[in-house]
Short mmCIF file of C-alpha atoms in Angstrom, two decimals:
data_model
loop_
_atom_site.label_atom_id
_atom_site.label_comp_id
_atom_site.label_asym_id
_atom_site.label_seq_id
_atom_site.Cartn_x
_atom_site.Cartn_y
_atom_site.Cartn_z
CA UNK C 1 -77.69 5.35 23.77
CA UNK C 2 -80.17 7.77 23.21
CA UNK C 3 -77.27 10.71 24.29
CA UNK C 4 -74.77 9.58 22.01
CA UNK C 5 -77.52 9.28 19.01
CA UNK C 6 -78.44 13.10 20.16
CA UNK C 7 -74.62 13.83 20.15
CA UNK C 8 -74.48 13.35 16.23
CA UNK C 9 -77.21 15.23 15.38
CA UNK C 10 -78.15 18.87 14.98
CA UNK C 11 -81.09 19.39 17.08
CA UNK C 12 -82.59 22.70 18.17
CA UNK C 13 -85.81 21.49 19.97
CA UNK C 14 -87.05 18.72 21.59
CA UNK C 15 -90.00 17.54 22.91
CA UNK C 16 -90.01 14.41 25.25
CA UNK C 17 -92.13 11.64 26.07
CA UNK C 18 -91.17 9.24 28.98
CA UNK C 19 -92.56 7.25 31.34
CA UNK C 20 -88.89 6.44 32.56
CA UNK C 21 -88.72 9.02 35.80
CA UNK C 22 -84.87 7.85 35.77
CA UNK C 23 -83.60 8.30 32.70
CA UNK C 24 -85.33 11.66 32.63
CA UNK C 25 -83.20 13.71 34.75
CA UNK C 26 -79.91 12.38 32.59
CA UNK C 27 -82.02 13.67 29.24
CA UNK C 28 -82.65 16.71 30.81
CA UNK C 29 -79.71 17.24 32.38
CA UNK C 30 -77.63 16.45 28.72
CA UNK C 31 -80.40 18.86 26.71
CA UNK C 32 -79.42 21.40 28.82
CA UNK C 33 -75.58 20.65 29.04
CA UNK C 34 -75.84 21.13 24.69
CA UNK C 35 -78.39 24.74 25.44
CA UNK C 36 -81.20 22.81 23.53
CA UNK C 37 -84.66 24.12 23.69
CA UNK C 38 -86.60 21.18 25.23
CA UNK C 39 -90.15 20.34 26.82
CA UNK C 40 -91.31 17.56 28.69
CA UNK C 41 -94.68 16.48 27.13
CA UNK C 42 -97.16 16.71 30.48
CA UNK C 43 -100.93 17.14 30.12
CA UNK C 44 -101.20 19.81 31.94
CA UNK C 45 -99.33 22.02 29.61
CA UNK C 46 -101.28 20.56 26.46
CA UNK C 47 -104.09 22.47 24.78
CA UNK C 48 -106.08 19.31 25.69
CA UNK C 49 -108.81 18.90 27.67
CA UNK C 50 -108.37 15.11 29.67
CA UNK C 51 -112.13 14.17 30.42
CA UNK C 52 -111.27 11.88 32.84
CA UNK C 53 -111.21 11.02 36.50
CA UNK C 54 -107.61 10.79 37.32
CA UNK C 55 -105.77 12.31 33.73
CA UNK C 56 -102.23 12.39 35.94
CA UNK C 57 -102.42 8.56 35.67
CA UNK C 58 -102.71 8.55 32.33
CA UNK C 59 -98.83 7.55 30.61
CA UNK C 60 -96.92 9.87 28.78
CA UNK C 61 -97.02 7.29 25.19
CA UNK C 62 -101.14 7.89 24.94
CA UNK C 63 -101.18 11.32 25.86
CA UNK C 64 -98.66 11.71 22.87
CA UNK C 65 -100.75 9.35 20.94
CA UNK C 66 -103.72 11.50 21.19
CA UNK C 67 -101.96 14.44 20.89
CA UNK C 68 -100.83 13.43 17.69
CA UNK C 69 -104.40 12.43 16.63
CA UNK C 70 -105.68 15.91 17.22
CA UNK C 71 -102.64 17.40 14.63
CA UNK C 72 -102.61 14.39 12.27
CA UNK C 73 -106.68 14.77 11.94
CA UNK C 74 -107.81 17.72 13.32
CA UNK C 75 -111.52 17.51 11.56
CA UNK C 76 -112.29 14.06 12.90
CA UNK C 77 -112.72 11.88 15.98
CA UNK C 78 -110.13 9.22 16.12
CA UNK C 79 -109.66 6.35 17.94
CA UNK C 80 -106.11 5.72 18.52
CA UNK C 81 -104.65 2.06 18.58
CA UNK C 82 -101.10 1.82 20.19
CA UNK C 83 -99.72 -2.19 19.79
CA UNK C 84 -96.57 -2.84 21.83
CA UNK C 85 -95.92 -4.03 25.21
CA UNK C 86 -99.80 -3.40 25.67
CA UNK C 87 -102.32 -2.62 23.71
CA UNK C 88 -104.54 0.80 24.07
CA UNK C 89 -106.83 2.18 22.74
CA UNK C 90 -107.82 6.02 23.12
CA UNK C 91 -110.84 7.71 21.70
CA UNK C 92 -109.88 11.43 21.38
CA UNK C 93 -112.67 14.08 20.25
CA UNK C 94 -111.91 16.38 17.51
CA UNK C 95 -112.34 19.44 20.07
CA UNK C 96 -109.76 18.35 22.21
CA UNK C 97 -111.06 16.21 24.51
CA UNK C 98 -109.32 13.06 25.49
CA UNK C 99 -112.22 10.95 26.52
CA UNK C 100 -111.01 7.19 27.79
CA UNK C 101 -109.59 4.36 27.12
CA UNK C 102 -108.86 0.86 27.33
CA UNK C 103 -105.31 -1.10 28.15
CA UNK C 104 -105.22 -5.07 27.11
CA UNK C 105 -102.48 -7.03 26.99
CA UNK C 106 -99.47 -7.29 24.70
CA UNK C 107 -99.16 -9.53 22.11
CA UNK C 108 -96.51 -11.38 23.14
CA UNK C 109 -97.97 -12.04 26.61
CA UNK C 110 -101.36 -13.06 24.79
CA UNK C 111 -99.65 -15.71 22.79
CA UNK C 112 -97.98 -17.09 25.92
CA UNK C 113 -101.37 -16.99 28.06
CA UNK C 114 -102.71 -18.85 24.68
CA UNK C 115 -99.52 -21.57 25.02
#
């Protein structure tokens, strides 16, 4: 789906964010089929510093979450709340440090654990 939806569009970069292994290779295989600039978002390549023990566990979704904390607010700490099939939170310094976080369960499994 998502290579037909890139099919009608003109796109010149892209930047990716996946914590699907499997469906990367067909992305990047398609991005460079169509010669489109692209970039696989990995925190070793971000101006970020990941102040924790193991930062290569961290997923790809918070690391773009706090990425885009540090652009959106540059001047401020932020805490950055991400509601889907879990819930994290992130607190990301304004110089660039990710510093921790927290996972807790989705909603949807919280309402069933509640039923």
């Amino acid at each position: 789906q998502l290579i037909q939806f890139l099919g009608k569009k003109p796109i010149s970069n892209v930047l990716v964010s996946s914590v699907n292994a499997k469906a990367e290779k067909s992305i990047k295989d398609h991005l460079e089929q169509k010669n489109i600039r692209h970039h696989f978002l990995d925190y070793k390549t971000l101006k970020m510093i990941f102040d924790v023990d193991e930062p290569e566990q961290l997923g790809a979704d918070r690391i773009a979450n706090s990425y885009g904390a540090l652009a959106r607010f540059p001047l401020n700490d932020s805490i950055v709340v991400d509601i889907g099939t879990a819930i994290t939170l992130d607190f990301v310094a304004k110089e660039g440090r990710y510093l921790g976080g927290m996972i807790y369960l989705g909603s949807d499994l919280c309402a069933k654990a509640l039923a």
